[in-house]
Amino acid sequence: MPESRISDSRSTDNTTESFKDILSEYERNAAKKSEQRDQSREGTVVAITPDSVVVDVGLKTEGILPLTSFQGNANAVRPGDKLLVSIKGRDPEGYYELSRGSIQRPRDWAALETAFAEKTTIAGTVTSLIKGGLSVDVGVRAFMPLSRSGARDASELEKLVGQEIRCRITKLDATEEDVVVDRRTVLEEEARSAKSHRYSELREGDTVQGTVRSLMDYGAFIDLGGVDALLHVSDIAWARVPNPADVLSVGQELEVKILKVAEEAGKQRISVGMRQLQPDPWNNAAAKYRVGERARGAVTRVLDFGAFVELEPGIEGLIHVSEMSWTKKVRTPADVVKPGDIVEVIVLGLTVPERRISLGLKQALGDPWVGLSEKFPVGSIAEGQVTSLTKFGAFVQISEGVEGMIHISEISVEKRIHHPQDALKIGQPVRAEVLAIDPERRILRLSMKRMLPTTFDEYVSEHKQGDVVTGRVVEVSGAELRVELGEGLQGTCNLQIQATQAQAKATADGASANTDLASLTSMLRQRWKSGSSASGSSTEAVRPGQIGKFRIRAIDGTAKKIILDRAQP
């Protein structure tokens, strides 16, 4: 019996010792698993679902992170990103439940006091919506005000219920068991950290995906996964874009090229472009648009100095105001073209490095001076309207793009004109004779007076050389008389020349050789004084107003002159 009791006693002792070992081993394993769960590790994002992020944590099974763990949700993470996560356990499907970073849930008031004093981030689970905020389990019941939840609207707030969040203790009263937590501060810090990390990853020249966040008149802001970049309106397309809203919309996903990454005034600035991913149309401009060839395009802008014409998307040329019309000086291009007009032009110049094309509108219509010499040869008659008057003459448009000039001396033969406006007015139709033409210098000289009937033309059409006519002396200058033959028409009579010719004729006829020039002149003066019709005359007796007979000795049609002799009795 004693042996039996001893045996039972030993058995009981062994059983007790075995139970203690098992309990100790269980507690060690539980602590090890807890430590393994709380230990942080680096994982790689492999996929993104509508409500979670799948992460490879280096184990046989992937882990799952709630999408709400990221500021900006899916825009804050992409496949391939590296994340620091902690394993919390497994879900019913066998995936590891993860949390961001090495965030632990306090297990007692001492841990809460440490987290509060050190302002560390802790994990908690939102249990319910209550008045003014949310109830959060952080090991004890805590309150989170609505303003510190980080939720943007009511629907986002409701989604937080049941979710694990990261927060920071802002108030702790162990006596009253009053704990207040803040999630918004943690989210803002994580967003700044994610933005800085994302900014460091971006390189000039890289092609990245982005989402249009907002539109402005000068461009669009593109979200590149936590950081904003400016897409300037000039970098949207090679063609001119008047307004970004014409081609982009908020929320639109697009591919852009990073043009510049810089820090200005303490701010990180990123510029991106879309057109840089498309072929540059200027690369083939020299082959497509040769000087002297025709082109066709639409007027895009009209400015004071000219109009821009889009020849193709991305290539615009300028029609300078001086190249718009042959016929008139264009004061403003808007008088000739307007935006939207389709025009034909001639390429006048091309500079690819400066991306400039000079265009001519008037050249496409043809140079009106070409062939003008054949159309209006010297001596021909041209008709047109007076376009402008100057001190020295009048300009007349005789055809589209061609103006000729009538000098003031060529306007009228009837009277002396002090200013062209004394005889002409703008818009008046006229006929003129072409005096000279120089197409290269674009000079055309015209004459009106040669087209007008004059008293000279009428007089010489009725008289000829040798005719005896009646005239009135209007001026006596030595031996020369000026004789009025009609209204506005005068002739000249030189008594000295007539006497010399008479002496030569007398000598040839055998007259007395003693007759000298003085006696002949005296005789002519005497006869003129007596009023006879002899050819001689006396300048002493001749005075303005006297009427006498004269013979037409010569008619100079070019100089419009009539030369007279005193008629013989």
XYZ file of C-alpha atoms in Angstrom:
569
model
C 0.000 0.000 0.000
C 2.656 2.488 0.813
C 4.303 1.681 -2.418
C 1.024 2.226 -4.133
C 0.541 5.533 -2.447
C 4.063 6.502 -3.263
C 3.427 5.551 -6.845
C 0.196 7.589 -6.958
C 1.989 10.478 -5.379
C 4.740 10.368 -7.987
C 2.143 10.084 -10.750
C 0.317 13.123 -9.432
C 3.542 15.081 -9.203
C 4.485 14.111 -12.763
C 1.061 15.102 -14.068
C 1.261 18.452 -12.325
C 4.776 19.039 -13.634
C 3.713 18.042 -17.184
C 0.720 20.472 -17.132
C 2.961 23.294 -16.006
C 5.366 22.573 -18.849
C 2.547 22.513 -21.380
C 1.092 25.791 -20.078
C 4.511 27.420 -20.136
C 5.145 26.224 -23.674
C 1.717 27.540 -24.760
C 2.414 30.925 -23.234
C 5.823 31.053 -24.924
C 4.299 30.141 -28.294
C 1.510 32.674 -27.870
C 4.024 35.363 -27.014
C 6.135 34.338 -29.992
C 3.141 34.495 -32.333
C 2.140 37.844 -30.870
C 5.673 39.097 -31.358
C 5.665 37.730 -34.903
C 2.373 39.477 -35.619
C 3.601 42.807 -34.263
C 6.992 42.589 -35.965
C 7.172 44.899 -39.002
C 8.432 43.680 -42.362
C 8.764 45.036 -45.881
C 6.234 43.904 -48.447
C 5.665 44.494 -52.155
C 2.320 45.578 -53.597
C 1.207 42.991 -56.172
C -2.389 44.040 -56.858
C -5.062 46.579 -55.982
C -8.733 45.643 -55.623
C -11.707 47.975 -55.138
C -11.409 47.741 -51.321
C -7.943 46.383 -50.509
C -4.283 46.159 -51.435
C -2.643 42.747 -51.909
C 0.921 42.626 -50.546
C 3.617 39.971 -50.878
C 5.163 39.720 -47.379
C 7.615 36.896 -48.210
C 5.420 34.096 -46.839
C 3.472 31.362 -48.602
C 0.319 33.493 -48.573
C -0.094 37.166 -49.459
C -1.313 39.728 -47.006
C -4.261 42.095 -47.293
C -4.233 45.813 -46.416
C -7.515 47.777 -46.296
C -7.612 50.445 -49.005
C -8.607 52.913 -46.306
C -5.068 52.590 -44.934
C -3.890 54.908 -47.701
C -4.450 58.642 -47.962
C -6.108 59.211 -51.317
C -6.991 55.493 -51.479
C -5.753 53.790 -54.673
C -4.021 56.921 -55.963
C -1.497 56.661 -53.119
C -0.174 53.180 -53.987
C 0.715 51.289 -57.175
C 1.840 47.735 -57.996
C 5.544 47.378 -57.284
C 5.590 49.862 -54.385
C 7.442 48.781 -51.240
C 5.532 49.064 -47.935
C 6.379 48.557 -44.268
C 3.603 46.370 -42.783
C 2.798 44.351 -39.679
C 0.972 41.010 -39.577
C -2.099 41.083 -37.336
C -3.409 37.583 -38.073
C -5.327 35.702 -40.788
C -8.735 36.338 -42.276
C -11.326 33.549 -42.885
C -9.911 32.959 -46.374
C -6.401 32.379 -45.047
C -4.789 35.665 -46.124
C -2.639 37.538 -43.624
C -4.280 40.584 -42.174
C -1.849 43.487 -42.379
C -1.494 46.948 -40.962
C 0.740 49.805 -42.101
C 4.148 50.004 -40.398
C 5.035 48.685 -36.963
C 1.947 49.963 -35.197
C 0.883 48.166 -32.038
C -2.333 48.195 -30.066
C -1.786 49.141 -26.409
C -2.640 46.352 -23.954
C -2.850 48.323 -20.706
C -2.954 51.837 -19.281
C 0.815 51.888 -18.953
C 1.203 51.356 -22.707
C -1.386 54.070 -23.356
C 0.447 56.516 -21.093
C 3.726 55.773 -22.885
C 2.134 56.299 -26.312
C 0.564 59.567 -25.118
C 3.806 60.882 -23.641
C 5.892 59.938 -26.699
C 3.175 60.961 -29.207
C 3.526 57.654 -30.994
C 1.026 56.265 -33.471
C -1.093 53.369 -32.232
C -3.585 51.014 -33.828
C -7.260 50.993 -33.048
C -10.546 49.671 -34.382
C -13.558 51.882 -35.029
C -16.486 50.243 -33.259
C -19.376 52.645 -33.843
C -20.646 56.068 -34.757
C -21.624 58.143 -31.739
C -22.742 61.716 -31.184
C -20.035 64.100 -32.308
C -17.620 61.434 -33.443
C -16.548 57.792 -33.390
C -15.950 55.178 -30.711
C -12.528 53.545 -31.131
C -11.111 50.457 -29.384
C -7.438 51.125 -28.572
C -7.275 48.579 -25.757
C -9.785 50.743 -23.918
C -12.698 52.701 -25.250
C -11.556 56.006 -26.837
C -13.386 58.899 -28.472
C -12.428 60.414 -31.825
C -14.111 63.749 -32.776
C -15.558 63.977 -36.268
C -13.197 66.846 -37.144
C -10.191 64.625 -36.340
C -11.404 61.561 -38.237
C -9.907 62.562 -41.579
C -13.175 61.654 -43.334
C -14.323 64.065 -46.032
C -18.041 63.263 -45.961
C -20.679 61.187 -44.173
C -20.367 58.186 -46.473
C -16.618 57.970 -45.907
C -17.218 58.306 -42.166
C -19.605 55.322 -42.146
C -17.064 53.173 -43.971
C -14.649 53.596 -41.076
C -16.850 51.523 -38.748
C -15.211 48.094 -38.317
C -11.965 49.252 -39.864
C -8.588 49.279 -38.188
C -7.115 52.784 -38.142
C -3.938 54.486 -37.074
C -4.332 57.320 -34.594
C -2.570 59.312 -31.931
C -3.678 59.964 -28.339
C -4.387 63.654 -27.750
C -5.961 63.350 -24.272
C -5.539 60.716 -21.564
C -7.163 60.679 -18.102
C -6.711 57.301 -16.393
C -8.866 58.301 -13.421
C -11.851 59.184 -15.560
C -10.891 56.569 -18.159
C -11.166 59.375 -20.735
C -9.143 58.849 -23.918
C -9.353 61.048 -27.044
C -7.585 60.063 -30.268
C -6.769 61.852 -33.569
C -6.600 60.098 -36.953
C -6.382 63.199 -39.147
C -2.916 64.203 -37.905
C -1.575 60.732 -38.703
C -3.082 60.775 -42.200
C -1.599 64.209 -42.924
C 1.852 63.107 -41.782
C 1.615 59.918 -43.861
C 0.488 61.949 -46.870
C 3.480 64.278 -46.529
C 5.784 61.305 -46.171
C 4.255 59.535 -49.164
C 4.455 62.737 -51.208
C 8.110 63.213 -50.360
C 8.840 59.585 -51.206
C 6.941 59.827 -54.483
C 8.673 63.080 -55.348
C 12.073 61.436 -54.864
C 11.077 58.675 -57.298
C 10.232 61.000 -60.194
C 12.910 61.712 -62.802
C 12.941 64.178 -65.691
C 12.262 62.372 -68.951
C 10.218 59.570 -67.362
C 6.811 58.682 -68.754
C 4.202 58.199 -66.004
C 0.477 57.725 -65.570
C -1.588 60.459 -63.979
C -5.112 61.612 -63.282
C -6.515 65.056 -64.033
C -7.264 66.602 -60.647
C -8.343 70.126 -61.664
C -8.535 72.386 -64.711
C -7.438 76.006 -64.974
C -7.312 78.515 -67.836
C -3.538 78.114 -68.069
C -3.399 74.312 -67.805
C -4.303 71.282 -65.687
C -3.040 69.817 -62.410
C -2.223 66.122 -62.706
C -2.096 63.740 -59.731
C 0.931 61.473 -60.166
C 0.152 59.326 -57.128
C 0.248 61.705 -54.214
C 2.050 64.600 -55.877
C 0.628 67.207 -58.236
C 2.233 68.252 -61.505
C 1.334 71.122 -63.805
C 0.426 70.349 -67.394
C 0.646 73.764 -69.070
C -1.839 74.482 -71.845
C 1.032 74.871 -74.326
C 2.228 71.324 -73.545
C -1.116 69.568 -74.039
C -0.823 69.181 -77.818
C 1.264 70.431 -80.740
C -1.861 72.164 -82.023
C -2.911 75.313 -80.232
C -5.375 74.584 -77.392
C -7.447 77.686 -76.467
C -8.776 76.145 -73.247
C -7.657 72.956 -71.425
C -11.311 72.101 -70.757
C -11.771 71.656 -74.514
C -9.624 68.500 -74.524
C -9.370 67.344 -70.873
C -11.805 66.483 -68.080
C -11.446 66.035 -64.327
C -10.785 62.391 -63.434
C -9.399 61.547 -66.854
C -6.402 59.225 -66.777
C -3.586 60.036 -69.138
C 0.059 59.413 -69.907
C 2.500 62.296 -69.523
C 6.219 62.931 -69.729
C 8.030 64.590 -66.827
C 9.617 67.781 -68.156
C 11.001 69.325 -64.974
C 11.395 68.409 -61.315
C 12.571 71.309 -59.164
C 12.196 72.946 -55.791
C 11.284 76.626 -55.867
C 10.753 78.795 -52.787
C 10.647 75.719 -50.600
C 7.975 74.047 -52.742
C 8.348 71.024 -54.961
C 7.253 71.764 -58.496
C 6.791 69.270 -61.300
C 6.028 70.108 -64.940
C 4.697 67.489 -67.332
C 3.740 67.408 -71.007
C 1.526 65.392 -73.311
C 2.634 66.705 -76.685
C 6.226 65.576 -75.990
C 5.003 61.980 -76.373
C 3.806 62.723 -79.922
C 5.942 63.248 -83.079
C 7.022 66.863 -83.559
C 5.380 68.147 -86.791
C 8.240 70.620 -87.275
C 10.615 67.735 -88.002
C 9.127 67.452 -91.512
C 8.195 71.107 -92.007
C 11.146 71.931 -94.290
C 10.183 69.165 -96.713
C 6.457 69.963 -96.695
C 6.509 73.770 -96.865
C 8.955 75.077 -99.449
C 9.451 78.770 -100.156
C 7.343 79.902 -103.107
C 4.837 77.058 -102.876
C 1.144 77.333 -102.068
C -0.364 76.202 -98.774
C -3.820 76.218 -97.248
C -4.931 76.704 -93.657
C -7.344 78.226 -91.173
C -6.883 81.606 -89.505
C -6.475 81.019 -85.754
C -5.601 84.475 -84.391
C -5.808 88.040 -85.707
C -3.492 90.581 -84.079
C -2.532 94.184 -84.834
C 0.524 93.194 -86.873
C -0.902 90.231 -88.778
C -2.815 86.955 -88.697
C -1.725 83.433 -87.741
C -2.715 80.543 -89.991
C -2.643 76.893 -88.878
C -1.258 74.866 -91.782
C -1.546 71.630 -89.778
C -1.837 70.772 -86.064
C 1.235 72.216 -84.406
C 2.420 74.377 -87.305
C 1.300 77.999 -87.584
C 2.535 80.637 -89.993
C 2.222 84.431 -89.876
C 0.720 86.640 -92.573
C 2.177 90.065 -91.858
C -0.183 92.971 -92.421
C 2.044 94.185 -95.276
C 1.515 90.890 -97.131
C -2.286 91.008 -97.197
C -3.178 93.251 -100.138
C -1.665 94.652 -103.317
C -4.295 97.320 -103.678
C -4.352 99.215 -100.432
C -2.526 99.783 -97.199
C -4.244 97.536 -94.662
C -4.691 99.398 -91.391
C -5.750 96.353 -89.388
C -5.693 92.661 -90.427
C -9.260 92.289 -89.144
C -10.369 94.278 -92.210
C -9.163 91.405 -94.414
C -9.464 88.117 -92.452
C -11.087 86.785 -89.299
C -10.556 83.662 -87.126
C -11.906 80.556 -88.824
C -11.371 81.781 -92.386
C -9.804 79.224 -94.725
C -7.152 80.962 -96.834
C -4.636 80.095 -99.535
C -1.177 81.516 -98.998
C 2.332 81.456 -100.442
C 5.263 80.391 -98.248
C 7.617 83.391 -98.160
C 10.123 82.136 -95.590
C 10.792 79.186 -93.272
C 13.060 78.968 -90.183
C 12.718 75.549 -88.551
C 14.963 76.162 -85.474
C 12.839 79.196 -84.544
C 9.598 77.464 -85.635
C 8.606 80.354 -87.875
C 6.897 80.435 -91.255
C 6.237 83.687 -93.110
C 3.179 83.608 -95.362
C 1.798 85.887 -98.056
C -1.880 86.304 -98.793
C -1.585 88.790 -101.640
C 1.018 86.637 -103.419
C -1.495 83.801 -103.668
C -3.749 86.102 -105.679
C -0.987 86.763 -108.242
C 1.237 89.813 -108.772
C -0.820 92.338 -110.764
C 2.350 94.022 -112.058
C 3.412 90.920 -113.972
C 2.554 91.455 -117.669
C 1.368 95.012 -117.031
C 3.691 96.424 -119.754
C 1.895 94.325 -122.343
C -1.518 95.250 -121.012
C -0.762 98.984 -120.764
C 2.067 99.902 -123.170
C 3.407 103.451 -123.253
C 0.971 105.654 -125.166
C -2.069 103.522 -124.368
C -5.083 104.839 -122.511
C -5.851 103.709 -118.959
C -9.014 104.321 -116.973
C -9.509 104.253 -113.209
C -10.575 106.081 -110.076
C -8.603 108.558 -107.992
C -7.556 106.817 -104.745
C -5.517 109.545 -103.041
C -4.261 113.106 -103.495
C -0.880 114.515 -102.502
C 0.837 117.858 -102.972
C 2.692 116.629 -106.030
C -0.051 114.686 -107.781
C -2.864 112.151 -107.724
C -2.860 108.327 -107.518
C -5.256 106.407 -109.759
C -6.078 102.673 -109.489
C -6.234 101.328 -113.035
C -6.567 97.625 -112.076
C -6.591 95.386 -108.997
C -3.324 96.019 -107.186
C -1.988 98.631 -109.639
C -1.923 102.373 -109.036
C -0.486 105.012 -111.338
C 0.562 108.560 -110.508
C -0.503 111.699 -112.377
C 1.934 114.488 -111.612
C 0.397 117.883 -110.934
C 1.961 119.190 -114.159
C 0.157 116.474 -116.146
C -3.349 117.158 -114.889
C -4.401 120.123 -117.067
C -3.038 122.177 -119.952
C -5.656 124.900 -119.651
C -4.534 126.472 -116.393
C -1.863 126.370 -113.740
C -2.869 124.102 -110.821
C -1.536 124.788 -107.320
C -2.868 121.553 -105.769
C -4.378 118.399 -107.363
C -7.560 118.899 -105.341
C -8.213 122.023 -107.411
C -9.067 119.739 -110.343
C -9.684 116.251 -108.887
C -11.352 114.534 -105.958
C -11.030 111.067 -104.452
C -13.253 108.522 -106.204
C -13.464 110.545 -109.437
C -13.173 108.414 -112.608
C -10.465 109.594 -115.012
C -8.849 108.650 -118.323
C -5.104 109.080 -118.696
C -2.321 108.290 -121.117
C 0.491 105.949 -120.008
C 3.769 107.912 -120.065
C 6.134 105.377 -118.489
C 5.968 102.008 -116.686
C 8.502 100.170 -114.486
C 7.053 96.874 -113.128
C 10.115 96.058 -111.017
C 9.970 99.367 -109.154
C 6.155 99.359 -109.407
C 6.056 102.822 -110.953
C 3.429 103.923 -113.463
C 3.333 107.515 -114.732
C 0.140 108.873 -116.260
C -1.005 112.088 -117.914
C -4.471 113.567 -118.120
C -3.675 116.743 -120.003
C -2.583 114.807 -123.063
C -6.021 113.281 -123.219
C -7.968 116.556 -122.912
C -8.906 118.554 -126.014
C -7.005 121.941 -125.959
C -7.273 125.217 -127.910
C -3.879 124.453 -129.435
C -5.112 121.122 -130.824
C -8.258 122.745 -132.117
C -6.337 125.682 -133.662
C -3.712 123.598 -135.459
C -6.415 121.305 -136.761
C -7.834 124.286 -138.669
C -4.595 126.048 -139.650
C -1.349 125.093 -141.318
C 2.067 126.534 -142.021
C 1.907 129.579 -144.341
C -1.601 130.645 -143.338
C -2.094 134.355 -142.624
C -3.937 134.934 -139.354
C -4.986 137.876 -137.225
C -3.513 138.362 -133.788
C -3.323 140.839 -130.925
C 0.009 141.871 -129.438
C -0.033 141.111 -125.703
C 3.665 141.626 -124.874
C 6.657 143.399 -126.453
C 10.109 142.280 -125.320
C 12.868 143.845 -127.462
C 12.409 142.531 -130.982
C 10.114 139.700 -129.840
C 6.361 139.939 -129.758
C 3.889 137.649 -128.012
C 0.701 137.493 -130.022
C -2.651 136.154 -128.851
C -4.273 134.080 -131.597
C -7.229 132.809 -129.565
C -8.412 132.178 -126.000
C -5.517 130.657 -124.093
C -3.397 130.374 -127.267
C -0.373 132.497 -128.096
C 2.295 132.638 -130.764
C 5.694 134.336 -130.932
C 7.026 136.746 -133.601
C 10.696 137.782 -133.657
C 11.224 140.950 -135.783
C 15.005 140.596 -135.693
C 14.900 137.115 -137.222
C 12.334 138.226 -139.817
C 14.509 141.176 -140.866
C 17.556 138.939 -141.230
C 15.610 136.534 -143.375
C 14.254 139.389 -145.515
C 17.792 140.736 -146.137
C 19.031 137.318 -147.120
C 16.150 136.973 -149.558
C 16.826 140.429 -151.071
C 20.487 139.580 -151.613
C 19.546 136.332 -153.275
C 17.126 138.194 -155.584
C 19.901 140.639 -156.726
C 18.790 143.561 -154.672
C 21.157 146.458 -153.974
C 24.131 145.319 -151.945
C 24.193 148.705 -150.208
C 20.909 147.968 -148.426
C 21.946 147.237 -144.874
C 20.177 145.723 -141.961
C 19.587 149.072 -140.281
C 17.743 150.561 -143.259
C 15.644 147.400 -143.589
C 14.712 147.482 -139.941
C 13.897 151.199 -140.231
C 11.657 150.476 -143.183
C 9.807 147.702 -141.310
C 9.304 149.973 -138.338
C 7.946 152.721 -140.489
C 5.479 150.430 -142.199
C 4.307 148.976 -138.890
C 3.853 152.514 -137.558
C 1.729 153.480 -140.528
C -0.408 150.391 -140.072
C 0.502 148.880 -143.438
C 0.563 145.132 -143.900
C 4.262 144.991 -144.622
C 6.220 142.385 -142.877
C 8.451 144.883 -141.083
C 7.564 146.582 -137.817
C 8.916 149.101 -135.378
C 9.371 147.923 -131.771
C 9.300 151.536 -130.700
C 5.830 152.004 -132.179
C 4.487 148.528 -131.376
C 2.646 148.342 -128.097
C 0.387 145.763 -126.396
C -3.167 145.770 -127.662
C -2.376 146.433 -131.330
C -3.930 144.054 -133.856
C -2.119 142.937 -136.980
C -1.729 140.241 -139.618
C 0.771 137.406 -139.157
C 1.843 134.440 -141.221
C 2.362 131.034 -139.551
C 6.015 130.198 -140.136
C 6.159 126.951 -138.060
C 4.055 124.755 -135.692
C 5.813 122.738 -132.920
C 3.283 120.104 -131.805
C 5.500 118.618 -129.100
C 6.228 121.936 -127.408
C 2.771 123.327 -128.215
C 4.300 126.422 -129.887
C 3.323 128.543 -132.936
C 6.021 130.713 -134.580
C 4.824 133.767 -136.546
C 6.124 136.308 -139.058
C 4.711 139.761 -139.731
C 2.605 139.366 -142.854
C 3.700 141.165 -146.065
C 1.390 143.918 -147.382
